mmCIF file of C-alpha atoms and ligand atoms in Angstrom:
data_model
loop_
_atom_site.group_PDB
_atom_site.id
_atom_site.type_symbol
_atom_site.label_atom_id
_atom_site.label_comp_id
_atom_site.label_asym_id
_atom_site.label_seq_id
_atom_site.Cartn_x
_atom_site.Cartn_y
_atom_site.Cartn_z
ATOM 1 C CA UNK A 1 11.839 -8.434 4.686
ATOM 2 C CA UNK A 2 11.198 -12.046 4.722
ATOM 3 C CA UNK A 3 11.066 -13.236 1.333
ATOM 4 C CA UNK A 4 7.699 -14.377 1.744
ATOM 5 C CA UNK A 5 6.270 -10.795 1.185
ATOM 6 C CA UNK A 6 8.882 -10.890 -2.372
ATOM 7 C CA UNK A 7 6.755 -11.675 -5.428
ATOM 8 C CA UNK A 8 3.682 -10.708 -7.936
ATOM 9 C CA UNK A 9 0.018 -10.784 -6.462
ATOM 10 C CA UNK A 10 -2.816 -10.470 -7.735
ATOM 11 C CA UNK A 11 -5.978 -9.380 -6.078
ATOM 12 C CA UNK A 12 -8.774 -11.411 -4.564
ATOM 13 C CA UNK A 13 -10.995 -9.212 -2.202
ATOM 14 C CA UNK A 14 -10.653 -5.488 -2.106
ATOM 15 C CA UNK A 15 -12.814 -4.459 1.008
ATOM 16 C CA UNK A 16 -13.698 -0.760 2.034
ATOM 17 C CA UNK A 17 -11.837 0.651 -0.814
ATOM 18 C CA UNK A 18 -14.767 3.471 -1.135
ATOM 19 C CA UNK A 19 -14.579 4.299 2.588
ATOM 20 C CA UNK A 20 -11.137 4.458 2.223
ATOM 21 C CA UNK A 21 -10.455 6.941 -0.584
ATOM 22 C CA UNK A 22 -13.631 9.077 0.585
ATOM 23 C CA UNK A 23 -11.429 9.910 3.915
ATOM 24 C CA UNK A 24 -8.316 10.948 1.568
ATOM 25 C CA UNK A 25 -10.765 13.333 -0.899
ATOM 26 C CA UNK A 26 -10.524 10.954 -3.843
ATOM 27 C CA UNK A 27 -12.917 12.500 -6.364
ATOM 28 C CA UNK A 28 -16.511 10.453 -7.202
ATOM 29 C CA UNK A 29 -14.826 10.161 -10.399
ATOM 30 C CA UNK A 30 -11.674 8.685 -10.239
ATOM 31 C CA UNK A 31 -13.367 6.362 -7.285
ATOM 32 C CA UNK A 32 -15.695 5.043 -9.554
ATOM 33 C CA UNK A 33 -12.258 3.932 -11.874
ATOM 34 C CA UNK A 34 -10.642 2.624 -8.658
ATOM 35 C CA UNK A 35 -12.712 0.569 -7.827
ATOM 36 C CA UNK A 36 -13.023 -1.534 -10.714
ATOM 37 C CA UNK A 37 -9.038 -1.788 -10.617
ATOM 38 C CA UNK A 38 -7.764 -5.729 -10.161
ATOM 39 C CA UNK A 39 -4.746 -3.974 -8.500
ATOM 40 C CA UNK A 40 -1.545 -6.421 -8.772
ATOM 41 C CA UNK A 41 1.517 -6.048 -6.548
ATOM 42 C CA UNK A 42 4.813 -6.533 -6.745
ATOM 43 C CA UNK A 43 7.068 -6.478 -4.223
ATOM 44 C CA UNK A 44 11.297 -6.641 -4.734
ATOM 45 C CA UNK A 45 13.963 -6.204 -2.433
ATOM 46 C CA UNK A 46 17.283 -4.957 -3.957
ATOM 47 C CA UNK A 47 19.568 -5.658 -0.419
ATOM 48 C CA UNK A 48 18.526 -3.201 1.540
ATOM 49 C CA UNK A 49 15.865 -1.484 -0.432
ATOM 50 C CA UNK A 50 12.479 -2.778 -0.957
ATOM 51 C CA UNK A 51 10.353 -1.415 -3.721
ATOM 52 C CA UNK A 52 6.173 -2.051 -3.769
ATOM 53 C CA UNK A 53 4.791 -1.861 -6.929
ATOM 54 C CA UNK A 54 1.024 -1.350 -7.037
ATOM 55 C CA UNK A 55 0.105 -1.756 -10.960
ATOM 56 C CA UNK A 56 -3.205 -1.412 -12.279
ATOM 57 C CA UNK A 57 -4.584 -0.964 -16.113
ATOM 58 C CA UNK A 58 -5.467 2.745 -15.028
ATOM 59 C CA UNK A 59 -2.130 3.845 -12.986
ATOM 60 C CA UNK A 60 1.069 2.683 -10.996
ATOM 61 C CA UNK A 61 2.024 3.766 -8.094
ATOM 62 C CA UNK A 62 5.613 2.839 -6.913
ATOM 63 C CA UNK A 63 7.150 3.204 -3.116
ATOM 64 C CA UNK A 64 10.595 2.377 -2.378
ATOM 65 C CA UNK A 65 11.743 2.134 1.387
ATOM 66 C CA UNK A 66 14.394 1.049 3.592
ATOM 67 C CA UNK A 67 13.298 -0.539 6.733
ATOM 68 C CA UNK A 68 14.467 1.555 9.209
ATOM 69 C CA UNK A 69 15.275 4.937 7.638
ATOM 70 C CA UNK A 70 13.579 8.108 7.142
ATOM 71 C CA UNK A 71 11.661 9.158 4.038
ATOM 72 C CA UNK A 72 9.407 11.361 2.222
ATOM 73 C CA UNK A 73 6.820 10.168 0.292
ATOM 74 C CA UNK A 74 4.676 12.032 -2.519
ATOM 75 C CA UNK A 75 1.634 9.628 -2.804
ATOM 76 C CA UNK A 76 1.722 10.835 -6.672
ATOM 77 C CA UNK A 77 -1.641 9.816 -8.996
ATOM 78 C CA UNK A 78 -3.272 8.633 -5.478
ATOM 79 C CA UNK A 79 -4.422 11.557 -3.296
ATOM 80 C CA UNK A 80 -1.340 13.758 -4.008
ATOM 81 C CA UNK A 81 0.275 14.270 -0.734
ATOM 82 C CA UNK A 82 3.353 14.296 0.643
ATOM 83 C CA UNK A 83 3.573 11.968 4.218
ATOM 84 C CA UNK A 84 6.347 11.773 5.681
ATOM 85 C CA UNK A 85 8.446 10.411 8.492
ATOM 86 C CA UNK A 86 7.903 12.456 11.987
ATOM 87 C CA UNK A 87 10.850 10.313 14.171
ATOM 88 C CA UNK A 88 14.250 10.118 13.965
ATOM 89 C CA UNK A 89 13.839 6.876 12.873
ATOM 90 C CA UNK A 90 12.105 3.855 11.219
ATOM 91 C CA UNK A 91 9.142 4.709 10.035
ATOM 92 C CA UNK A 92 8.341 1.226 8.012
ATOM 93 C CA UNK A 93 8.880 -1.231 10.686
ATOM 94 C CA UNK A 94 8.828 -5.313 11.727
ATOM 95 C CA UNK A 95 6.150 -5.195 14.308
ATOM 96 C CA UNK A 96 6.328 -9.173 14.393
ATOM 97 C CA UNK A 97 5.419 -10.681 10.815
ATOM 98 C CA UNK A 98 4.219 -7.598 10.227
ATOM 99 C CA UNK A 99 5.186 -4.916 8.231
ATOM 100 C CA UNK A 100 3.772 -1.343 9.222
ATOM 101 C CA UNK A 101 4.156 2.174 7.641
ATOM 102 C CA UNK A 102 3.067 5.526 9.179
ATOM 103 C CA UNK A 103 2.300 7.904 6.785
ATOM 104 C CA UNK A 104 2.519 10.979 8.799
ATOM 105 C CA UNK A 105 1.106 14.404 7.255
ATOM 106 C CA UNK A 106 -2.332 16.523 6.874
ATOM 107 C CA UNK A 107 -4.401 12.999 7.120
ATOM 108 C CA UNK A 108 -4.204 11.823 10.928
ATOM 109 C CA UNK A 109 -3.894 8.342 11.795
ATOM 110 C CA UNK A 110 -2.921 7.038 8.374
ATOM 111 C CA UNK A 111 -0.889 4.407 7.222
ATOM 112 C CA UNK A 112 -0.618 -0.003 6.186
ATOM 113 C CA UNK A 113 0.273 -3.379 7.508
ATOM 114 C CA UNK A 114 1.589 -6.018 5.241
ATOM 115 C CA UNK A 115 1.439 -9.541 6.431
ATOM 116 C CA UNK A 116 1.220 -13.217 4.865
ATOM 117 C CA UNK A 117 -1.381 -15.649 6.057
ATOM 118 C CA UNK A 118 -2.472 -18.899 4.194
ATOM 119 C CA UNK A 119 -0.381 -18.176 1.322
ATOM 120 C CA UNK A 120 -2.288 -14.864 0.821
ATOM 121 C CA UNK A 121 -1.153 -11.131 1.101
ATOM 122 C CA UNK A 122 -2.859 -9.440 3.628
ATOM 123 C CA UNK A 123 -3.047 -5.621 3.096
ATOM 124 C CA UNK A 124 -4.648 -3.063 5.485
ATOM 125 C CA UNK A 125 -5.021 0.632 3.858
ATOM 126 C CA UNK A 126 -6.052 3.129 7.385
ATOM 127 C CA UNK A 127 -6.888 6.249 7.019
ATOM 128 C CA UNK A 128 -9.242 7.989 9.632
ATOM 129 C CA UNK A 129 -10.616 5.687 11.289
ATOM 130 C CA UNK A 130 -11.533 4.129 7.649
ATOM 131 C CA UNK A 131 -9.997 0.831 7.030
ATOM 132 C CA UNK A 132 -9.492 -0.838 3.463
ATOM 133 C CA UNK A 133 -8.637 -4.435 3.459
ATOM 134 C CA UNK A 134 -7.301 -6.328 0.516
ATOM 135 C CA UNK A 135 -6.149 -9.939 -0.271
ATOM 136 C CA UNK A 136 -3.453 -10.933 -2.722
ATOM 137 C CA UNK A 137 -2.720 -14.439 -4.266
ATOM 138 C CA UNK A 138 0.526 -15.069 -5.559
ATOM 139 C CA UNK A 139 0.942 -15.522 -8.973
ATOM 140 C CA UNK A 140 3.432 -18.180 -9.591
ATOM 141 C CA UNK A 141 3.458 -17.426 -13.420
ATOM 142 C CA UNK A 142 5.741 -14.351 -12.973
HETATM 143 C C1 ECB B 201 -2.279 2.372 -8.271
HETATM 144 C C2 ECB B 201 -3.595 1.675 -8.401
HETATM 145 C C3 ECB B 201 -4.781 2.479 -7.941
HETATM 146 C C4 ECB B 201 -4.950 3.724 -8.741
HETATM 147 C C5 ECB B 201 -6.194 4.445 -8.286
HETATM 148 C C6 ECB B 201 -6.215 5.792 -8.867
HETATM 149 C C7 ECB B 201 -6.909 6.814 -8.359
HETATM 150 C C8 ECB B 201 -7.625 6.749 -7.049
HETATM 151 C C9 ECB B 201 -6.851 7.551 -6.033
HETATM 152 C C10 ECB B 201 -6.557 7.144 -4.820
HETATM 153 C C11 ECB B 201 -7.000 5.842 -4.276
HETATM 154 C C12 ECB B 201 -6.201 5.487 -3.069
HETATM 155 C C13 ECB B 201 -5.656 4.306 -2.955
HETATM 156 C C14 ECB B 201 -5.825 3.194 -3.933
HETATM 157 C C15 ECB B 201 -5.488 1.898 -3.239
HETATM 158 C C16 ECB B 201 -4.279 1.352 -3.224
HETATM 159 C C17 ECB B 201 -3.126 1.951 -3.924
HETATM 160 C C18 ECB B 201 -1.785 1.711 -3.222
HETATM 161 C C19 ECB B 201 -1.854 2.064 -1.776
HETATM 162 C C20 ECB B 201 -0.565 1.896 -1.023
HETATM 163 O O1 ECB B 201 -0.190 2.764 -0.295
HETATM 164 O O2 ECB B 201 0.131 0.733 -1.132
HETATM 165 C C21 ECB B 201 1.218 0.535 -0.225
HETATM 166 C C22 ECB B 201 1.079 -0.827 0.379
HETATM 167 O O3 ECB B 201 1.181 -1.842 -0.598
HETATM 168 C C23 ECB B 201 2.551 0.629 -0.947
HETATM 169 O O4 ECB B 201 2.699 1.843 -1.586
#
C-alpha cells in the first residue's frame, strides 16, 4: 500500500449512503443513525498487514487484510455477514492506484475501491448495483 492511503481522514461528502445500506437490509432505524455519522478513517499498515479503521461516535468497524491473501470477513455491527474470498487468491488487490476488495457472499456484486486524488480519499461502497461514494480529508492533527 502506498503510504499515501496511511493516515486519519475525516469525512467531507458521503453520497448514496441510503441507497447503499437499503441494498444490504440496514434497518430504517439504524439508517437514520448512519447517516448522520461524520465517519473518520484510519488506515495503518503493520509490514504486511493493513488495518482500516472506520470510527464513528455510534460504532467501529475494523478490517484487517493482507494484499494478496485469502480471508473471511464478518462485517460485524454493519449488515452482519460473513463475505468472503471465492479464489485461490488475492482478493484485496492493486488494480493501478487503486485498491479493490470483493466481498463475495449472499449480496452479489459487492465490494470497494480506495484511491487518492487531490489530496482526498476517494471511497466507493457497491453493493447491487447501488453505489455509495465518500470523500476523506486528511487530518494532519493526528
Ligand atoms: C462504522 C461506522 C458506521 C456505522 C453504521 C452503523 C449501522 C449501519 C449499518 C450498516 C451501514 C453500512 C455501511 C456503513 C458505511 C461504511 C462503513 C464501513 C464500510 C467499509 O466496508 O469500509 C471499508 C473501506 O474503507 C473497510 O472496512
Amino acid at each position: 500500500m502506498p503510504s499515501s492511503l496511511c493516515g486519519t481522514w475525516d469525512m467531507v461528502s458521503n453520497v448514496n449512503l441510503e441507497g447503499y445500506m437499503i441494498t444490504l437490509g440496514i434497518s430504517c432505524y439504524l439508517r437514520k443513525i448512519a447517516q448522520k455519522l461524520k465517519q473518520r478513517k484510519v488506515i495503518e499498515q503493520q509490514g504486511d498487514l493493513y488495518i482500516i479503521k472506520t470510527i464513528s461516535t455510534f460504532r467501529n468497524y475494523v478490517f484487517s487484510f493482507k494484499v494478496g491473501q485469502e480471508f473471511e470477513e464478518f462485517t460485524q455491527g454493519l449488515d452482519n455477514r460473513h463475505v468472503m474470498a471465492s479464489e485461490i487468491c488475492s482478493l484485496v488487490t492493486w488494480e493501478g492506484n487503486k485498491l479493490v476488495c470483493q466481498q463475495i457472499g449472499e449480496k452479489k456484486n459487492r465490494g470497494w475501491t480506495h484511491w487518492i486524488e487531490e489530496d482526498k480519499l476517494h471511497l466507493e461502497l457497491y453493493c447491487e448495483g447501488q453505489v455509495c461514494k465518500q470523500v476523506f480529508k486528511k487530518n494532519v492533527n493526528e
